[in-house]
Short mmCIF file of C-alpha atoms and ligand atoms in Angstrom, two decimals:
data_model
loop_
_atom_site.label_atom_id
_atom_site.label_comp_id
_atom_site.label_asym_id
_atom_site.label_seq_id
_atom_site.Cartn_x
_atom_site.Cartn_y
_atom_site.Cartn_z
CA MET A 1 0.11 0.15 -0.01
CA SER A 2 1.30 3.38 -0.64
CA ASP A 3 2.28 6.07 1.82
CA TRP A 4 -0.23 8.66 3.02
CA ALA A 5 -0.35 12.33 2.18
CA LEU A 6 -2.57 14.94 4.10
CA VAL A 7 -3.89 17.89 2.41
CA THR A 8 -5.59 20.50 4.26
CA GLY A 9 -8.52 22.28 2.86
CA ALA A 10 -8.81 19.77 0.07
CA SER A 11 -12.72 19.73 -0.34
CA ARG A 12 -12.33 22.55 -3.40
CA GLY A 13 -10.31 24.80 -5.15
CA ILE A 14 -6.46 24.26 -5.24
CA GLY A 15 -6.48 21.70 -2.50
CA ARG A 16 -8.75 19.70 -4.38
CA GLU A 17 -6.46 19.57 -7.36
CA ILE A 18 -3.56 19.03 -5.10
CA ALA A 19 -5.31 15.94 -3.66
CA LEU A 20 -6.21 14.48 -6.91
CA LYS A 21 -2.48 14.97 -8.36
CA LEU A 22 -1.12 13.22 -5.20
CA ALA A 23 -3.54 10.42 -5.80
CA ALA A 24 -2.47 10.17 -9.49
CA ASP A 25 0.99 10.28 -8.41
CA GLY A 26 0.40 7.25 -6.22
CA TRP A 27 -0.06 8.80 -2.76
CA SER A 28 -2.81 7.60 -0.34
CA VAL A 29 -4.80 10.85 0.40
CA ALA A 30 -6.05 12.27 3.46
CA VAL A 31 -8.74 14.74 2.27
CA ASN A 32 -9.28 17.53 5.14
CA TYR A 33 -12.17 19.84 5.08
CA ALA A 34 -13.89 22.60 7.50
CA SER A 35 -17.54 22.23 6.50
CA SER A 36 -17.84 21.04 2.98
CA ALA A 37 -17.99 17.44 3.65
CA ALA A 38 -20.21 16.39 0.43
CA ARG A 39 -17.49 18.18 -1.69
CA ALA A 40 -14.69 16.09 0.38
CA ASP A 41 -16.58 12.93 -0.26
CA ALA A 42 -16.56 13.80 -3.99
CA VAL A 43 -12.82 14.00 -4.14
CA VAL A 44 -12.61 10.84 -2.24
CA ALA A 45 -14.77 9.08 -4.40
CA GLU A 46 -13.11 10.71 -7.65
CA ILE A 47 -9.94 9.35 -6.27
CA GLU A 48 -11.33 5.95 -5.67
CA SER A 49 -12.81 5.45 -8.93
CA SER A 50 -9.26 5.89 -10.61
CA GLY A 51 -7.98 3.17 -8.23
CA GLY A 52 -6.45 5.33 -5.59
CA ARG A 53 -7.19 5.26 -1.86
CA ALA A 54 -8.53 8.21 -0.05
CA VAL A 55 -10.53 9.44 3.08
CA ALA A 56 -12.30 12.53 4.27
CA LEU A 57 -11.25 14.06 7.33
CA GLN A 58 -13.08 17.10 9.02
CA ALA A 59 -11.15 19.15 11.09
CA ASP A 60 -10.85 23.22 11.69
CA VAL A 61 -7.03 23.52 11.16
CA SER A 62 -6.74 26.65 13.08
CA ASP A 63 -8.13 24.96 16.50
CA PRO A 64 -5.45 23.14 18.38
CA ASP A 65 -7.80 20.34 19.68
CA ALA A 66 -9.23 19.70 16.16
CA VAL A 67 -5.67 19.43 14.78
CA SER A 68 -4.68 16.93 17.86
CA SER A 69 -7.77 14.80 17.08
CA LEU A 70 -7.09 15.03 13.38
CA PHE A 71 -3.44 13.82 13.59
CA ALA A 72 -4.61 11.25 16.44
CA ALA A 73 -7.13 9.83 13.77
CA ILE A 74 -4.42 9.73 11.28
CA ALA A 75 -1.94 7.75 13.42
CA ASP A 76 -4.67 5.29 14.66
CA GLU A 77 -6.61 4.71 11.19
CA LEU A 78 -4.08 5.32 8.32
CA GLY A 79 -0.40 5.04 9.58
CA PRO A 80 2.46 7.58 9.20
CA LEU A 81 2.13 10.37 6.98
CA SER A 82 4.74 10.88 4.27
CA VAL A 83 3.62 14.04 3.06
CA LEU A 84 1.77 17.25 4.48
CA VAL A 85 0.39 20.11 2.40
CA ASN A 86 -1.03 23.09 4.28
CA ASN A 87 -3.28 24.64 1.78
CA ALA A 88 -6.12 25.58 3.86
CA GLY A 89 -6.77 29.38 3.88
CA ILE A 90 -9.10 32.29 3.82
CA THR A 91 -9.12 35.83 2.93
CA ASP A 92 -11.33 38.61 4.72
CA ASP A 93 -9.92 41.72 3.32
CA GLY A 94 -10.03 45.49 4.52
CA LEU A 95 -7.91 48.54 4.51
CA LEU A 96 -5.98 48.28 7.66
CA LEU A 97 -7.66 51.18 9.34
CA ARG A 98 -10.93 49.66 8.86
CA MET A 99 -9.86 46.08 9.66
CA ARG A 100 -11.66 44.62 13.09
CA ILE A 101 -9.39 42.61 15.31
CA GLU A 102 -11.37 39.57 14.57
CA GLN A 103 -10.63 39.92 10.92
CA TRP A 104 -7.10 39.84 11.61
CA ASP A 105 -7.23 36.97 14.08
CA ASN A 106 -9.55 34.63 11.93
CA VAL A 107 -7.14 35.13 8.79
CA LEU A 108 -3.98 34.61 10.82
CA ASN A 109 -5.33 31.84 12.76
CA THR A 110 -6.82 30.01 9.60
CA ASN A 111 -3.71 30.57 7.38
CA LEU A 112 -0.86 30.60 9.72
CA ARG A 113 -1.48 29.12 13.25
CA SER A 114 -2.89 26.16 11.23
CA VAL A 115 0.63 25.65 9.52
CA PHE A 116 2.31 26.01 12.80
CA LEU A 117 -0.01 23.21 14.40
CA CYS A 118 -0.16 20.96 11.53
CA THR A 119 3.66 21.07 10.81
CA LYS A 120 4.26 20.44 14.72
CA ALA A 121 1.98 17.42 14.75
CA ALA A 122 3.21 16.07 11.48
CA LEU A 123 7.09 16.28 12.35
CA ARG A 124 7.23 13.80 15.01
CA PRO A 125 6.47 10.69 13.06
CA MET A 126 8.48 12.48 10.18
CA LEU A 127 11.49 12.72 12.70
CA ARG A 128 11.52 9.19 13.64
CA ALA A 129 11.11 8.02 10.11
CA ARG A 130 13.96 10.31 8.93
CA SER A 131 11.93 11.47 5.60
CA GLY A 132 9.05 13.58 4.86
CA ARG A 133 7.87 16.40 2.88
CA ILE A 134 6.02 19.25 4.09
CA ILE A 135 4.63 21.82 1.47
CA ASN A 136 3.04 25.08 2.58
CA ILE A 137 0.71 27.22 0.25
CA SER A 138 1.76 30.96 0.92
CA SER A 139 0.85 33.66 -1.88
CA VAL A 140 2.52 36.27 -3.82
CA SER A 141 0.55 38.61 -1.41
CA GLY A 142 3.20 37.26 1.07
CA LEU A 143 6.13 38.45 -1.12
CA SER A 144 4.81 41.78 -2.51
CA GLY A 145 2.04 42.83 -0.16
CA ASN A 146 -1.52 43.77 -1.33
CA PRO A 147 -3.27 46.78 -0.24
CA GLY A 148 -6.56 45.49 1.55
CA GLN A 149 -5.09 42.14 2.42
CA GLY A 150 -2.50 43.40 5.33
CA ASN A 151 -3.63 40.19 7.35
CA TYR A 152 -3.60 37.84 4.46
CA ALA A 153 -0.04 39.19 3.46
CA ALA A 154 1.34 39.13 6.86
CA ALA A 155 -0.02 35.39 7.30
CA LYS A 156 1.39 34.14 3.80
CA ALA A 157 4.84 36.06 4.42
CA GLY A 158 5.04 34.28 7.89
CA ILE A 159 4.40 30.99 6.05
CA ILE A 160 7.47 31.89 4.22
CA GLY A 161 9.69 32.64 7.32
CA LEU A 162 8.25 29.64 9.04
CA THR A 163 9.06 27.47 5.86
CA LYS A 164 12.74 28.60 6.24
CA SER A 165 13.22 28.15 9.94
CA VAL A 166 11.69 24.70 9.80
CA ALA A 167 13.66 23.75 6.89
CA GLN A 168 16.60 24.27 8.72
CA GLU A 169 15.59 22.57 11.90
CA VAL A 170 14.57 19.20 10.09
CA GLY A 171 16.82 19.22 7.29
CA SER A 172 19.40 16.82 8.93
CA ARG A 173 16.62 14.34 9.18
CA GLY A 174 15.89 13.98 5.84
CA ILE A 175 12.83 16.18 5.71
CA THR A 176 12.36 18.88 3.06
CA VAL A 177 10.00 22.13 3.85
CA ASN A 178 9.20 24.21 1.07
CA SER A 179 6.38 26.79 0.12
CA VAL A 180 4.61 27.60 -3.08
CA ALA A 181 3.42 31.25 -3.77
CA PRO A 182 0.57 31.22 -6.38
CA GLY A 183 -0.56 34.50 -8.10
CA PHE A 184 -4.26 34.65 -9.04
CA ILE A 185 -5.75 31.27 -9.43
CA ARG A 186 -9.24 30.56 -10.74
CA THR A 187 -11.09 29.34 -7.65
CA GLU A 188 -14.18 30.45 -5.60
CA MET A 189 -11.57 32.53 -3.63
CA THR A 190 -10.81 34.81 -6.83
CA GLU A 191 -14.25 34.54 -8.05
CA ALA A 192 -15.41 36.38 -4.87
CA LEU A 193 -13.33 39.33 -6.09
CA GLY A 194 -15.35 40.22 -9.00
CA ASP A 195 -14.48 41.01 -12.61
CA THR A 196 -12.83 44.24 -12.15
CA VAL A 197 -10.40 43.16 -9.70
CA THR A 198 -9.56 39.90 -11.81
CA ASP A 199 -9.45 41.78 -15.10
CA ALA A 200 -6.70 44.23 -13.61
CA ALA A 201 -4.87 41.12 -12.56
CA VAL A 202 -4.79 39.55 -15.90
CA GLN A 203 -3.52 42.63 -17.28
CA GLN A 204 -0.76 42.72 -14.83
CA THR A 205 0.22 38.92 -15.42
CA ALA A 206 2.76 38.47 -18.29
CA LEU A 207 0.79 35.24 -19.40
CA ARG A 208 -2.54 37.31 -19.60
CA ARG A 209 -4.66 34.81 -18.07
CA LEU A 210 -5.55 33.53 -14.62
CA GLY A 211 -3.80 30.29 -13.25
CA MET A 212 -5.72 26.87 -13.16
CA PRO A 213 -5.62 24.94 -9.75
CA GLU A 214 -4.03 22.18 -11.40
CA GLU A 215 -0.83 24.39 -12.37
CA VAL A 216 -0.16 24.91 -8.57
CA ALA A 217 -1.03 21.13 -7.79
CA SER A 218 1.66 20.26 -10.64
CA VAL A 219 4.15 21.91 -8.76
CA VAL A 220 3.29 20.57 -5.38
CA GLY A 221 3.30 17.23 -6.80
CA TYR A 222 6.73 17.98 -7.95
CA LEU A 223 7.91 19.13 -4.43
CA ALA A 224 6.44 15.79 -3.21
CA SER A 225 8.27 13.64 -5.67
CA ASP A 226 11.79 12.25 -5.45
CA GLY A 227 12.88 14.39 -8.26
CA ALA A 228 12.70 17.19 -5.50
CA SER A 229 14.75 15.44 -2.84
CA TYR A 230 17.50 18.07 -2.75
CA ILE A 231 14.99 21.28 -2.64
CA THR A 232 14.44 22.90 0.80
CA GLY A 233 13.43 25.88 2.39
CA GLN A 234 12.44 27.63 -0.87
CA THR A 235 9.34 29.42 -2.23
CA ILE A 236 8.48 28.62 -5.92
CA VAL A 237 6.28 31.31 -7.26
CA VAL A 238 3.60 30.01 -9.53
CA ASP A 239 1.94 33.27 -10.93
CA GLY A 240 2.32 33.39 -14.80
CA GLY A 241 4.67 36.44 -14.43
CA LEU A 242 2.25 38.51 -12.37
CA THR A 243 5.24 39.50 -9.69
CA LEU A 244 8.09 40.22 -12.38
P1 LIG B 1 -10.76 27.95 -1.59
O1 LIG B 1 -11.25 27.78 -3.00
O2 LIG B 1 -11.56 29.25 -0.74
O3 LIG B 1 -10.90 26.65 -0.68
C1 LIG B 1 -10.42 26.79 0.59
C2 LIG B 1 -10.25 25.58 1.05
O4 LIG B 1 -9.85 25.73 2.35
C3 LIG B 1 -11.56 24.74 1.17
O5 LIG B 1 -11.21 23.28 1.17
C4 LIG B 1 -11.88 24.70 2.67
O6 LIG B 1 -12.87 24.04 3.35
C5 LIG B 1 -10.54 25.13 3.48
N1 LIG B 1 -10.70 25.81 4.82
C6 LIG B 1 -10.71 27.01 4.89
N2 LIG B 1 -10.78 27.10 6.27
C7 LIG B 1 -10.36 26.04 6.80
C8 LIG B 1 -10.29 25.48 8.22
N3 LIG B 1 -10.40 26.44 9.28
N4 LIG B 1 -9.74 24.23 8.52
C9 LIG B 1 -9.53 23.39 7.27
N5 LIG B 1 -9.93 23.42 6.20
C10 LIG B 1 -10.30 25.06 5.79
O7 LIG B 1 -9.34 28.38 -1.91
P2 LIG B 1 -8.26 28.28 -2.90
O8 LIG B 1 -8.31 29.56 -3.61
O9 LIG B 1 -8.16 26.84 -3.42
O10 LIG B 1 -6.87 28.52 -1.88
C11 LIG B 1 -6.20 27.48 -1.30
C12 LIG B 1 -4.91 28.01 -0.77
O11 LIG B 1 -3.97 28.79 -1.78
C13 LIG B 1 -5.01 28.92 0.18
O12 LIG B 1 -4.18 28.85 1.34
C14 LIG B 1 -5.02 30.41 -0.45
O13 LIG B 1 -4.61 31.29 0.49
C15 LIG B 1 -3.87 30.15 -1.09
N6 LIG B 1 -3.78 31.15 -2.47
C16 LIG B 1 -4.96 31.07 -3.47
C17 LIG B 1 -4.94 31.81 -4.51
C18 LIG B 1 -6.16 31.99 -5.54
O14 LIG B 1 -5.87 32.89 -6.28
N7 LIG B 1 -7.03 31.33 -5.55
C19 LIG B 1 -3.53 32.56 -4.76
C20 LIG B 1 -2.52 32.50 -3.67
C21 LIG B 1 -2.67 31.71 -2.54
P3 LIG B 1 -14.40 24.12 3.26
O15 LIG B 1 -14.68 23.93 1.70
O16 LIG B 1 -14.66 23.02 4.21
O17 LIG B 1 -14.75 25.26 3.78
#
């Protein structure tokens, strides 16, 4: 039986495509979601119909108790994790002067605290196994900033700093830690922005189009593969030339 990969926030969007890609590459996939149970089940069904192995696991990854239960269930029912993809994320935009503390906390907790919690939980068995891959989904907002996204940009920049730090902490034990920074990708997160924002983003993108979730998933698949064995602490930008 193949080794397990956990993808957080895999019920839709980029996480869904990452789950499908990892399954196509031969990993068994734990499909985490917060509230979209039916959509997570549909991802599992799609993987199984192609001959793969997957399970759906509900957990709010910003919640320490929920993350403890999630990793306990993985250890008891599935076995050791070889790959962790920290993908779950939300936006709650607003100019800083108008941003409520709840907006700040929700975005930081869902996008950054979750990465701390899941990475810590995944590392113990990876350290024992002396191997593992951790892939964190950041954003070009974390590299360049973005007006109206102070909370989100801070969380995504935090992911990059965390990635570089943990990569140095665990590299001697055969574990790689990398991040992927997408630009504008066609998902429900960007659909919510409306045509004006999307059209402006397309005009600033060298390839003159939005990216597709599959185009982020293929890079994650590579980082999880044997071919990426000497890459760690890096942030790979997948933005069609938006930040050039
Ligand atoms: P999306 O379509 O809105 O999907 C978000 C996913 O995260 C869903 O599966 C959702 O689960 C899950 N999620 C949200 N909060 C969660 C929580 N507390 N615990 C567990 N799961 C949770 O978003 P997306 O566009 O695919 O984005 C995926 C990642 O890529 C995010 O980290 C995002 O910041 C990053 N990103 C996206 C873009 C873009 O242009 N789309 C660009 C750069 C970076 P439910 O369905 O159960 O709510």
